[in-house]
Amino acid sequence: MINVQNITKRYGDLTAIERVTFSVNKGEVLAFLGPNGAGKTTTMRILTCYMPATEGTARVAGYDCFDQPLEVKRRIGYLPETPPVYQELTVAEYLTFTGRLKGMGRTDLRSAMDRTIERLSLGDVRHRLIANLSRGYKQRVGLAQALLHDPPVLILDEPTVGLDPKQIIEIRELIKSLAGSHTVILSTHILPEATAVCQRVVIISGGRIAAVDTPERLSARLRQSEKISVTVKTPPPDLAARFRSLPGVLSVFEPTDSGAFLLECELGRDLRDDIARLIVTQGWGLLELKAVSMTLEDVFLRLTQHEEGMPESGALGPMAGAEVVRP
Amino acid sequence: MTPVGTIVAKELRSYFVSPIVYVVGAVFLLIFGVLSYLAVVNAGAQAVRLMQIQGAAAQLNLNDLVFRPTFYSIAIILLLILPLLTMRLFAEERKLRTFELLMTSPIGINEMIVGKFLGAYTIFLGLLGLSGIVPVILSLYSSFDWNPVLTGYLGLALLGALLLATGVLASALTENQIVAAFLSFGLLILVWLLGGVGSVLGDNPLGNILSYLSFIEHYDRFVRGLVDTKDLVYYSSGMVLMLFLAHRVVDAQRWK
């Protein structure tokens, strides 16, 4: 449905994205994940024909974004980074305007408007001026505009920004319900969001694609060691060294505030039994022992930190077990 | 509804919820009224003087004494007022990021520009229509030739179109509304002064070209009751040129 081949975008000397290639199948939900300034918005702007790419081709629903922009635009619902709302219009007037811009007829528009307002629970503010709405409502009005004409392709730039937790869950459910019948690309820097709603994740960093895969496979692929977190009641001063001497332990990180040691072990070897036995026989008092799986956050940090001079593969340095080490 | 119609409707709606139209409209109509009043009082004084000299009731030409000076003054007032109507058209969309919505909607840039221009032009024509009350009231108390008045209004309508098109171009160039307004003042006053520079240079090709470019000379003929194709061509081609340039500017900004 969406096919991007080697697109590069330069703003003067600055290269925003470089040789980005990916494709999205019909009915798939894909997340762009990356730090701020990674090129997520630029890529989306090229796909929506807001700006042309410097090099490369992008096709949406079989139409070229450069040669047939109107055909592409007709098939896309786009929510930009800042919700594109007119402060001086009411929600109903705004949706009428955007519906007409998209070429909807009067009767189509009326039913689509009722449906979309219902879907995004905007009923209470239907006749209120957008200027007087809260950030969360404005965001939902922007989303309503993208969904209004029921386009086959949706491009959503950080759709859940500014929403409260309950609304975030509702919007995620909404996006999930679109999967199958719609092709969705969304950008986010909230990692659980990508895991929660997307079938595939594109990790983008410094204008290049760092990885494309399912969230599960990404974390599996990048896991190069088993990690175990251990909390001991009365640790002897040489505990770290004692752990290190166990066969299979690669490295040991001293506890931070939480008091938990983090052990990195050889891949495919479960040392929990050995560690437990050591602690119990020595009488140090075992409080907690658990395997730490690598979250998408770790994967993300690893991949995006490549840019800052870390080696390409192999020794990626100590992996921070996110939930364990964080104070 | 056509795309252009959609944009026009939205622009009109935005104009009427913002204070700009009310302020611009009130100031324009007030100045129009005051200028006509002064011209009428002046005409009255001249009538009294003529009567003293000739001893009999003189036949006054209201077209020369009232309408012509009013039309000239109004042209300059428009120069200062109309940029305020157009300054927001693109600058505001940029500032508030709604521009991204327009540019990713399935409408062409030309439809966007024509829609915005027509929105502003409709407001202007409305104001011009309201100012028509002045000749109507005068016609109740005196008699004058309607033809030069109507051609004067035609001249104002054409001049306004050119001024507004220039304003659309200025607004497309920046995302700051004040800069947009100033830019159109500057451009318009420059074009207006070209006529002066042209007459200083005298009757040579450059002088003639500069004089032709100034919109005052063309407007002058309408005020005197002459409708010349040459002047119609001047105003419509100037307007199309400005809107075309605005199209190029909007399109070019995507490439940055």
Coordinates of C-alpha atoms in Angstrom, one line a residue:
Chain A
M1 CA 0.0 0.0 0.0
I2 CA 2.9 2.3 0.9
N3 CA 6.2 1.9 -0.8
V4 CA 9.2 4.1 0.0
Q5 CA 12.4 3.7 -2.0
N6 CA 15.6 5.4 -1.0
I7 CA 14.2 8.7 -0.1
T8 CA 16.5 11.5 1.0
K9 CA 15.5 14.9 2.1
R10 CA 18.0 17.8 2.5
Y11 CA 17.2 21.2 3.8
G12 CA 20.2 23.2 2.5
D13 CA 23.2 21.5 4.0
L14 CA 21.2 19.6 6.6
T15 CA 20.2 16.1 5.7
A16 CA 17.0 15.3 7.5
I17 CA 16.6 11.7 6.2
E18 CA 18.9 9.7 4.1
R19 CA 18.1 6.7 1.9
V20 CA 15.0 5.6 3.8
T21 CA 13.4 2.5 2.4
F22 CA 10.4 0.7 3.7
S23 CA 7.0 -0.6 2.8
V24 CA 3.7 -1.0 4.5
N25 CA 1.2 -3.7 3.5
K26 CA -2.5 -3.1 3.3
G27 CA -4.2 -3.2 6.6
E28 CA -1.0 -3.0 8.6
V29 CA -0.3 -0.6 11.5
L30 CA 3.3 0.6 11.5
A31 CA 5.0 2.7 14.0
F32 CA 7.9 5.1 13.5
L33 CA 9.9 5.2 16.6
G34 CA 12.8 7.6 17.1
P35 CA 14.1 10.4 19.2
N36 CA 13.1 14.0 18.4
G37 CA 14.7 15.2 15.2
A38 CA 15.2 11.7 13.8
G39 CA 13.3 12.4 10.7
K40 CA 9.8 11.0 11.5
T41 CA 7.9 14.1 10.6
T42 CA 9.9 14.7 7.5
T43 CA 9.1 11.2 6.2
M44 CA 5.5 11.7 6.9
R45 CA 5.4 15.1 5.2
I46 CA 6.9 13.5 2.1
L47 CA 4.3 10.7 2.2
T48 CA 1.4 13.2 2.5
C49 CA 2.8 15.3 -0.4
Y50 CA 3.3 18.3 1.8
M51 CA 6.9 18.5 0.6
P52 CA 8.8 16.6 -2.1
A53 CA 11.8 14.4 -1.4
T54 CA 15.2 15.5 -2.7
E55 CA 15.8 12.0 -4.0
G56 CA 14.0 8.7 -4.2
T57 CA 10.4 7.8 -4.8
A58 CA 7.4 7.3 -2.5
R59 CA 4.2 5.6 -3.6
V60 CA 0.9 5.5 -1.8
A61 CA -1.9 3.2 -3.0
G62 CA 0.0 2.8 -6.3
Y63 CA 0.2 6.6 -6.9
D64 CA 3.5 8.5 -6.9
C65 CA 3.6 11.2 -4.3
F66 CA 5.5 13.5 -6.7
D67 CA 3.6 12.9 -10.0
Q68 CA 0.1 12.4 -8.8
P69 CA -0.2 14.3 -5.5
L70 CA -3.9 14.8 -5.7
E71 CA -4.6 11.1 -6.1
V72 CA -2.4 10.4 -3.1
K73 CA -3.9 13.2 -1.0
R74 CA -7.4 11.9 -1.7
R75 CA -6.5 8.6 -0.1
I76 CA -4.7 9.9 3.0
G77 CA -6.0 11.1 6.3
Y78 CA -3.2 13.1 8.0
L79 CA -2.8 14.3 11.5
P80 CA 0.2 16.7 11.6
E81 CA 2.3 17.2 14.7
T82 CA 0.3 20.3 15.7
P83 CA -3.4 19.7 15.2
P84 CA -4.3 21.9 12.2
V85 CA -7.4 23.5 13.7
Y86 CA -8.9 26.9 13.1
Q87 CA -9.5 28.6 16.5
E88 CA -12.3 30.8 15.2
L89 CA -14.5 27.9 14.0
T90 CA -16.7 25.5 16.1
V91 CA -15.9 21.8 15.9
A92 CA -18.9 21.2 13.6
E93 CA -17.9 24.1 11.3
Y94 CA -14.3 22.9 11.2
L95 CA -15.3 19.3 10.3
T96 CA -17.7 20.6 7.6
F97 CA -14.9 22.7 6.1
T98 CA -12.3 19.8 6.1
G99 CA -14.9 17.4 4.8
R100 CA -15.6 19.7 1.9
L101 CA -11.9 20.2 1.3
K102 CA -11.7 16.5 0.8
G103 CA -14.5 16.6 -1.7
M104 CA -17.3 15.1 0.3
G105 CA -20.9 15.6 -0.7
R106 CA -23.5 17.0 1.6
T107 CA -25.2 13.8 2.6
D108 CA -21.9 11.9 2.9
L109 CA -20.5 14.6 5.1
R110 CA -23.5 14.7 7.4
S111 CA -23.4 11.0 8.3
A112 CA -19.6 10.9 8.4
M113 CA -19.6 13.8 10.8
D114 CA -22.0 12.1 13.2
R115 CA -20.0 8.9 13.0
T116 CA -16.7 10.6 13.6
I117 CA -17.9 12.8 16.4
E118 CA -19.3 9.7 18.1
R119 CA -16.1 7.8 17.6
L120 CA -13.9 10.4 19.1
S121 CA -16.5 11.4 21.8
L122 CA -16.6 15.0 20.7
G123 CA -20.4 15.2 21.1
D124 CA -20.2 17.5 24.1
V125 CA -18.1 20.1 22.3
R126 CA -19.7 19.9 18.9
H127 CA -20.9 23.5 18.9
R128 CA -18.1 25.0 20.8
L129 CA -15.3 27.2 19.4
I130 CA -12.1 25.3 19.0
A131 CA -10.2 28.2 20.6
N132 CA -11.9 27.4 23.9
L133 CA -11.1 23.6 23.9
S134 CA -8.4 21.9 25.9
R135 CA -5.3 20.5 24.3
G136 CA -6.7 17.0 24.4
Y137 CA -9.9 18.0 22.7
K138 CA -8.0 19.9 20.0
Q139 CA -5.9 16.8 19.4
R140 CA -9.1 14.7 19.0
V141 CA -10.6 17.3 16.6
G142 CA -7.4 17.0 14.6
L143 CA -7.8 13.2 14.6
A144 CA -11.5 13.5 13.6
Q145 CA -10.4 15.6 10.6
A146 CA -8.0 12.8 9.5
L147 CA -10.7 10.1 9.9
L148 CA -13.6 12.0 8.6
H149 CA -13.6 10.8 4.9
D150 CA -12.6 7.3 5.9
P151 CA -9.4 7.2 3.9
P152 CA -7.7 3.9 3.2
V153 CA -4.4 5.3 4.5
L154 CA -3.9 7.1 7.8
I155 CA -0.8 9.0 8.7
L156 CA -0.7 10.1 12.3
D157 CA 2.1 12.2 13.7
E158 CA 2.1 11.5 17.5
P159 CA -1.6 10.9 17.8
T160 CA -1.7 10.6 21.6
V161 CA 0.2 13.7 22.6
G162 CA -1.7 15.8 25.0
L163 CA -4.3 13.3 25.9
D164 CA -5.0 12.0 29.4
P165 CA -4.3 8.3 30.2
K166 CA -8.0 7.3 29.6
Q167 CA -8.1 9.0 26.3
I168 CA -4.8 7.5 25.3
I169 CA -6.2 4.0 25.8
E170 CA -9.3 5.0 23.8
I171 CA -7.3 6.3 20.9
R172 CA -5.1 3.2 20.9
E173 CA -8.2 1.0 20.8
L174 CA -9.5 3.2 18.0
I175 CA -6.2 2.7 16.0
K176 CA -6.3 -1.0 16.7
S177 CA -9.8 -1.2 15.4
L178 CA -8.7 0.5 12.2
A179 CA -6.1 -2.2 11.5
G180 CA -7.2 -4.6 8.8
S181 CA -9.4 -2.2 6.9
H182 CA -7.0 0.7 7.0
T183 CA -3.3 1.1 6.6
V184 CA -1.9 3.2 9.4
I185 CA 1.5 4.8 10.0
L186 CA 2.0 6.5 13.3
S187 CA 5.0 8.1 14.9
T188 CA 5.7 8.1 18.5
H189 CA 8.4 8.3 21.0
I190 CA 6.4 6.5 23.6
L191 CA 7.6 2.9 23.4
P192 CA 4.7 1.0 25.0
E193 CA 2.5 2.7 22.4
A194 CA 4.4 1.1 19.6
T195 CA 4.2 -2.3 21.2
A196 CA 0.5 -1.9 22.1
V197 CA -0.9 -1.0 18.7
C198 CA 1.6 -1.9 16.0
Q199 CA 2.4 -4.9 14.0
R200 CA 5.7 -3.6 12.9
V201 CA 8.1 -0.9 14.1
V202 CA 10.5 1.2 12.2
I203 CA 13.2 2.5 14.4
I204 CA 14.6 5.7 12.9
S205 CA 17.5 7.6 14.1
G206 CA 19.6 10.4 12.7
G207 CA 17.7 10.3 9.5
R208 CA 18.3 6.6 8.8
I209 CA 16.4 3.5 9.4
A210 CA 18.0 1.6 12.3
A211 CA 15.7 -1.4 12.2
V212 CA 12.4 -2.7 10.9
D213 CA 10.6 -5.6 12.5
T214 CA 7.9 -6.7 14.8
P215 CA 8.3 -5.5 18.4
E216 CA 8.8 -9.0 19.7
R217 CA 11.4 -10.0 17.2
L218 CA 13.2 -6.7 17.6
S219 CA 13.8 -7.4 21.3
A220 CA 14.7 -11.0 20.6
R221 CA 17.1 -10.2 17.9
L222 CA 18.9 -7.7 19.9
R223 CA 19.1 -9.7 23.1
Q224 CA 22.7 -10.9 23.3
S225 CA 22.7 -12.0 26.9
E226 CA 20.4 -13.1 29.7
K227 CA 20.0 -10.7 32.5
I228 CA 19.2 -11.5 36.1
S229 CA 18.4 -9.0 38.8
V230 CA 19.2 -10.1 42.4
T231 CA 18.5 -8.4 45.7
V232 CA 20.2 -9.6 48.8
K233 CA 19.3 -8.7 52.4
T234 CA 22.9 -8.6 53.9
P235 CA 25.4 -8.5 51.0
P236 CA 29.0 -9.2 51.9
P237 CA 31.5 -6.6 50.6
D238 CA 32.9 -8.9 48.0
L239 CA 29.5 -10.0 46.7
A240 CA 30.0 -8.6 43.2
A241 CA 33.3 -10.6 42.9
R242 CA 31.6 -13.7 44.2
F243 CA 28.9 -13.4 41.5
R244 CA 31.5 -12.8 38.9
S245 CA 33.3 -16.0 39.8
L246 CA 30.2 -18.1 39.0
P247 CA 30.6 -19.9 35.6
G248 CA 28.5 -18.3 32.9
V249 CA 28.4 -14.8 34.5
L250 CA 29.7 -12.2 32.1
S251 CA 29.5 -9.1 34.1
V252 CA 28.0 -7.8 37.3
F253 CA 26.6 -4.3 37.8
E254 CA 26.7 -2.9 41.4
P255 CA 23.4 -2.0 42.9
T256 CA 22.1 1.5 42.5
D257 CA 19.6 2.9 45.0
S258 CA 17.2 0.0 44.5
G259 CA 19.8 -2.4 46.0
A260 CA 19.5 -4.9 43.2
F261 CA 22.6 -6.4 41.5
L262 CA 22.3 -6.9 37.8
L263 CA 24.0 -9.9 36.4
E264 CA 24.7 -10.4 32.7
C265 CA 24.9 -14.0 31.8
E266 CA 25.7 -16.1 28.7
L267 CA 22.9 -16.4 26.2
G268 CA 20.9 -19.6 26.6
R269 CA 22.0 -20.3 30.1
D270 CA 19.7 -19.9 33.0
L271 CA 21.8 -19.3 36.1
R272 CA 19.0 -18.4 38.5
D273 CA 19.2 -21.8 40.2
D274 CA 23.0 -21.5 40.8
I275 CA 22.7 -18.0 42.1
A276 CA 19.9 -18.9 44.5
R277 CA 21.9 -21.8 45.8
L278 CA 25.0 -19.7 46.4
I279 CA 23.0 -17.0 48.3
V280 CA 21.0 -19.5 50.4
T281 CA 24.0 -21.6 51.4
Q282 CA 26.0 -18.5 52.4
G283 CA 23.0 -17.3 54.4
W284 CA 23.0 -13.7 52.9
G285 CA 19.2 -13.7 52.7
L286 CA 17.7 -13.8 49.2
L287 CA 15.0 -11.2 48.8
E288 CA 14.4 -11.1 45.1
L289 CA 15.7 -13.0 42.0
K290 CA 14.2 -12.4 38.6
A291 CA 15.1 -12.6 34.9
V292 CA 15.0 -9.3 33.2
S293 CA 13.8 -9.3 29.7
M294 CA 14.9 -6.7 27.3
T295 CA 12.1 -4.1 26.7
L296 CA 11.6 -2.3 23.5
E297 CA 13.0 0.7 25.3
D298 CA 16.4 -1.0 25.7
V299 CA 16.3 -2.0 22.0
F300 CA 15.5 1.6 21.1
L301 CA 18.2 3.1 23.2
R302 CA 20.8 0.6 21.8
L303 CA 19.9 1.2 18.3
T304 CA 19.7 4.9 18.5
Q305 CA 22.9 5.3 20.5
H306 CA 24.8 3.7 17.6
E307 CA 25.1 7.1 16.1
E308 CA 27.1 8.4 19.0
G309 CA 30.2 6.4 18.2
M310 CA 29.3 3.1 19.6
P311 CA 30.6 0.0 17.8
E312 CA 28.4 -1.4 15.1
S313 CA 27.8 -4.9 16.4
G314 CA 29.0 -7.3 19.0
A315 CA 30.1 -5.6 22.2
L316 CA 27.4 -3.1 22.6
G317 CA 28.5 -2.2 26.1
P318 CA 26.6 -2.7 29.3
M319 CA 22.9 -3.0 28.7
A320 CA 20.9 -1.2 31.2
G321 CA 18.0 -3.3 32.5
A322 CA 15.4 -0.5 32.3
E323 CA 13.2 -1.3 35.3
V324 CA 16.0 -2.5 37.4
V325 CA 18.7 0.0 37.3
R326 CA 16.6 3.1 37.1
P327 CA 16.6 4.9 40.5
Chain B
M1 CA -19.4 22.7 -3.2
T2 CA -16.4 23.4 -5.4
P3 CA -13.0 23.6 -3.7
V4 CA -12.8 27.4 -4.4
G5 CA -16.3 27.8 -3.0
T6 CA -15.3 25.9 0.1
I7 CA -12.3 28.2 0.7
V8 CA -14.3 31.4 0.0
A9 CA -17.0 30.3 2.5
K10 CA -14.3 29.5 5.2
E11 CA -12.6 32.8 4.6
L12 CA -15.8 34.8 4.9
R13 CA -16.7 33.0 8.1
S14 CA -13.2 33.7 9.5
Y15 CA -13.4 37.4 8.5
F16 CA -16.7 37.9 10.3
V17 CA -15.6 36.3 13.5
S18 CA -12.5 38.3 13.7
P19 CA -12.6 42.1 14.4
I20 CA -10.6 43.0 11.3
V21 CA -13.6 43.3 9.0
Y22 CA -15.5 45.4 11.4
V23 CA -12.6 47.8 12.1
V24 CA -11.6 48.0 8.5
G25 CA -15.2 48.4 7.3
A26 CA -16.0 51.1 9.9
V27 CA -12.9 53.1 9.2
F28 CA -13.3 52.9 5.4
L29 CA -17.0 54.0 5.5
L30 CA -16.3 56.7 8.0
I31 CA -13.5 58.2 6.0
F32 CA -15.6 57.9 2.8
G33 CA -18.4 59.7 4.5
V34 CA -16.1 62.5 5.9
L35 CA -14.4 63.0 2.6
S36 CA -17.7 63.3 0.7
Y37 CA -19.0 65.6 3.3
L38 CA -16.0 67.9 3.0
A39 CA -16.3 67.8 -0.8
V40 CA -19.9 68.8 -0.6
V41 CA -19.3 71.6 1.9
N42 CA -16.5 72.8 -0.4
A43 CA -18.8 72.7 -3.4
G44 CA -21.4 74.7 -1.4
A45 CA -18.8 77.4 -0.6
Q46 CA -17.9 77.6 -4.3
A47 CA -21.5 77.9 -5.3
V48 CA -22.0 80.9 -2.9
R49 CA -18.9 82.6 -4.3
L50 CA -20.0 82.0 -7.9
M51 CA -23.4 83.4 -7.0
Q52 CA -21.8 86.6 -5.7
I53 CA -19.7 87.0 -8.8
Q54 CA -22.4 86.1 -11.4
G55 CA -25.3 87.3 -9.4
A56 CA -27.4 84.4 -10.5
A57 CA -27.7 80.8 -9.3
A58 CA -24.8 79.0 -10.8
Q59 CA -25.1 75.5 -12.2
L60 CA -22.6 73.4 -10.2
N61 CA -21.0 70.3 -11.5
L62 CA -21.1 67.8 -8.6
N63 CA -19.1 65.3 -10.6
D64 CA -16.1 67.6 -10.7
L65 CA -16.5 69.2 -7.3
V66 CA -17.5 66.2 -5.2
F67 CA -17.0 62.8 -6.8
R68 CA -13.6 63.3 -8.5
P69 CA -11.7 64.5 -5.4
T70 CA -13.5 61.8 -3.2
F71 CA -12.5 59.1 -5.6
Y72 CA -8.9 60.2 -5.6
S73 CA -8.7 60.3 -1.9
I74 CA -10.4 57.0 -1.5
A75 CA -7.8 55.3 -3.8
I76 CA -5.1 56.3 -1.3
I77 CA -7.1 55.2 1.7
L78 CA -7.6 51.8 0.0
L79 CA -3.8 51.6 -0.4
L80 CA -3.5 51.8 3.4
I81 CA -6.5 49.7 4.4
L82 CA -6.7 46.8 2.0
P83 CA -3.3 45.2 3.1
L84 CA -5.0 44.7 6.5
L85 CA -7.6 42.5 4.9
T86 CA -5.1 40.3 3.1
M87 CA -2.3 40.1 5.7
R88 CA -3.7 37.1 7.5
L89 CA -4.6 35.0 4.4
F90 CA -1.5 32.9 4.3
A91 CA 0.6 34.2 7.1
E92 CA -1.9 33.1 9.7
E93 CA -2.2 29.6 8.2
R94 CA 1.5 29.2 8.4
K95 CA 1.8 30.5 11.9
L96 CA -1.0 28.2 13.2
R97 CA 0.2 25.3 11.1
T98 CA -3.2 24.9 9.4
F99 CA -1.3 25.4 6.2
E100 CA -0.3 21.8 6.5
L101 CA -3.9 20.8 6.4
L102 CA -4.6 22.8 3.2
M103 CA -1.5 21.5 1.5
T104 CA -2.3 17.9 2.2
S105 CA -5.9 18.2 1.1
P106 CA -6.8 17.2 -2.4
I107 CA -7.1 20.8 -3.7
G108 CA -4.7 22.7 -5.9
I109 CA -2.6 25.6 -4.9
N110 CA -4.4 27.8 -7.5
E111 CA -7.8 26.9 -6.0
M112 CA -6.5 27.9 -2.6
I113 CA -5.1 31.2 -3.8
V114 CA -8.2 32.1 -5.9
G115 CA -10.5 31.1 -3.0
K116 CA -8.6 33.3 -0.5
F117 CA -8.5 36.2 -3.0
L118 CA -12.2 36.0 -3.7
G119 CA -12.9 35.8 0.0
A120 CA -11.1 39.1 0.6
Y121 CA -12.6 40.6 -2.6
T122 CA -16.1 39.8 -1.6
I123 CA -15.6 41.7 1.7
F124 CA -14.1 44.6 -0.3
L125 CA -17.0 44.7 -2.8
G126 CA -19.4 44.6 0.2
L127 CA -17.8 47.7 1.6
L128 CA -17.8 49.4 -1.7
G129 CA -21.5 48.6 -2.1
L130 CA -22.2 50.2 1.4
S131 CA -20.3 53.3 0.4
G132 CA -22.8 53.7 -2.5
I133 CA -25.2 55.3 0.0
V134 CA -23.3 58.6 -0.5
P135 CA -24.1 59.1 -4.2
V136 CA -27.6 57.8 -3.6
I137 CA -28.2 60.5 -0.9
L138 CA -26.7 63.2 -3.0
S139 CA -28.9 62.2 -5.9
L140 CA -32.0 62.9 -3.8
Y141 CA -31.0 66.6 -3.3
S142 CA -29.2 67.5 -6.5
S143 CA -28.7 66.2 -10.0
F144 CA -25.4 64.9 -11.5
D145 CA -24.3 62.6 -14.2
W146 CA -24.3 59.0 -12.9
N147 CA -22.0 57.7 -15.6
P148 CA -18.7 59.0 -14.3
V149 CA -19.7 57.9 -10.8
L150 CA -20.4 54.4 -12.0
T151 CA -17.1 54.2 -14.0
G152 CA -15.4 55.6 -10.9
Y153 CA -16.8 52.7 -8.9
L154 CA -15.7 50.3 -11.6
G155 CA -12.2 51.8 -11.3
L156 CA -12.2 51.4 -7.6
A157 CA -13.4 47.7 -8.0
L158 CA -10.5 47.1 -10.4
L159 CA -7.9 49.0 -8.3
G160 CA -9.1 47.0 -5.2
A161 CA -8.6 43.7 -7.0
L162 CA -5.0 44.7 -7.9
L163 CA -4.3 45.9 -4.4
L164 CA -5.8 42.7 -2.8
A165 CA -3.9 40.4 -5.2
T166 CA -0.7 42.2 -4.2
G167 CA -1.6 41.7 -0.5
V168 CA -2.2 37.9 -1.2
L169 CA 1.4 37.8 -2.6
A170 CA 2.8 39.6 0.4
S171 CA 1.0 37.3 2.8
A172 CA 2.3 34.2 1.0
L173 CA 5.9 35.5 1.5
T174 CA 5.9 35.5 5.3
E175 CA 4.4 34.0 8.4
N176 CA 4.2 37.3 10.2
Q177 CA 1.0 39.2 9.6
I178 CA 2.6 42.6 10.4
V179 CA 5.4 42.0 8.0
A180 CA 2.9 40.9 5.4
A181 CA 0.9 44.1 5.8
F182 CA 4.0 46.3 5.7
L183 CA 5.3 44.5 2.7
S184 CA 2.1 45.2 0.7
F185 CA 2.1 48.8 1.8
G186 CA 5.7 49.1 0.6
L187 CA 5.0 47.4 -2.7
L188 CA 1.9 49.4 -3.4
I189 CA 3.3 52.7 -2.6
L190 CA 6.3 52.0 -4.7
V191 CA 4.2 51.1 -7.7
W192 CA 2.1 54.2 -7.1
L193 CA 5.3 56.4 -7.0
L194 CA 6.5 54.8 -10.3
G195 CA 4.1 57.2 -12.0
G196 CA 5.9 60.2 -10.5
V197 CA 9.3 58.8 -11.4
G198 CA 8.0 58.2 -14.9
S199 CA 6.9 61.8 -15.4
V200 CA 10.2 63.1 -14.1
L201 CA 12.0 61.0 -16.7
G202 CA 9.8 62.5 -19.4
D203 CA 8.6 61.2 -22.7
N204 CA 11.1 58.4 -23.3
P205 CA 10.6 54.6 -23.4
L206 CA 11.7 54.1 -19.7
G207 CA 9.6 57.0 -18.5
N208 CA 6.6 55.7 -20.5
I209 CA 7.0 52.2 -19.1
L210 CA 7.2 53.5 -15.6
S211 CA 4.2 55.7 -16.0
Y212 CA 2.2 52.8 -17.5
L213 CA 3.0 50.6 -14.5
S214 CA 1.7 53.1 -12.0
F215 CA -2.0 52.4 -11.2
I216 CA -3.0 56.0 -10.7
E217 CA -3.0 57.1 -14.3
H218 CA -5.2 54.2 -15.3
Y219 CA -7.5 54.9 -12.4
D220 CA -7.7 58.5 -13.4
R221 CA -9.5 57.7 -16.7
F222 CA -12.2 55.7 -14.9
V223 CA -12.8 58.6 -12.5
R224 CA -13.2 60.9 -15.5
G225 CA -15.8 58.6 -17.0
L226 CA -13.7 56.8 -19.5
V227 CA -13.6 53.1 -19.8
D228 CA -10.7 52.1 -21.9
T229 CA -9.8 48.5 -22.7
K230 CA -6.2 49.4 -22.1
D231 CA -6.9 50.1 -18.5
L232 CA -9.1 47.0 -18.1
V233 CA -6.2 45.0 -19.4
Y234 CA -3.8 46.7 -17.1
Y235 CA -5.7 45.9 -13.9
S236 CA -6.7 42.4 -14.8
S237 CA -3.2 41.4 -16.0
G238 CA -1.7 43.0 -12.9
M239 CA -4.0 41.0 -10.7
V240 CA -3.3 37.8 -12.5
L241 CA 0.4 38.4 -12.3
M242 CA 0.3 39.0 -8.6
L243 CA -1.8 35.9 -8.0
F244 CA 0.5 33.9 -10.2
L245 CA 3.5 35.1 -8.3
A246 CA 1.7 34.1 -5.0
H247 CA 1.2 30.6 -6.5
R248 CA 4.9 30.3 -7.3
V249 CA 5.8 31.5 -3.8
V250 CA 3.5 29.0 -2.1
D251 CA 4.7 26.2 -4.3
A252 CA 8.3 27.0 -3.9
Q253 CA 8.1 27.0 -0.1
R254 CA 7.4 23.3 -0.1
W255 CA 10.9 22.7 -1.6
K256 CA 12.8 24.5 1.2

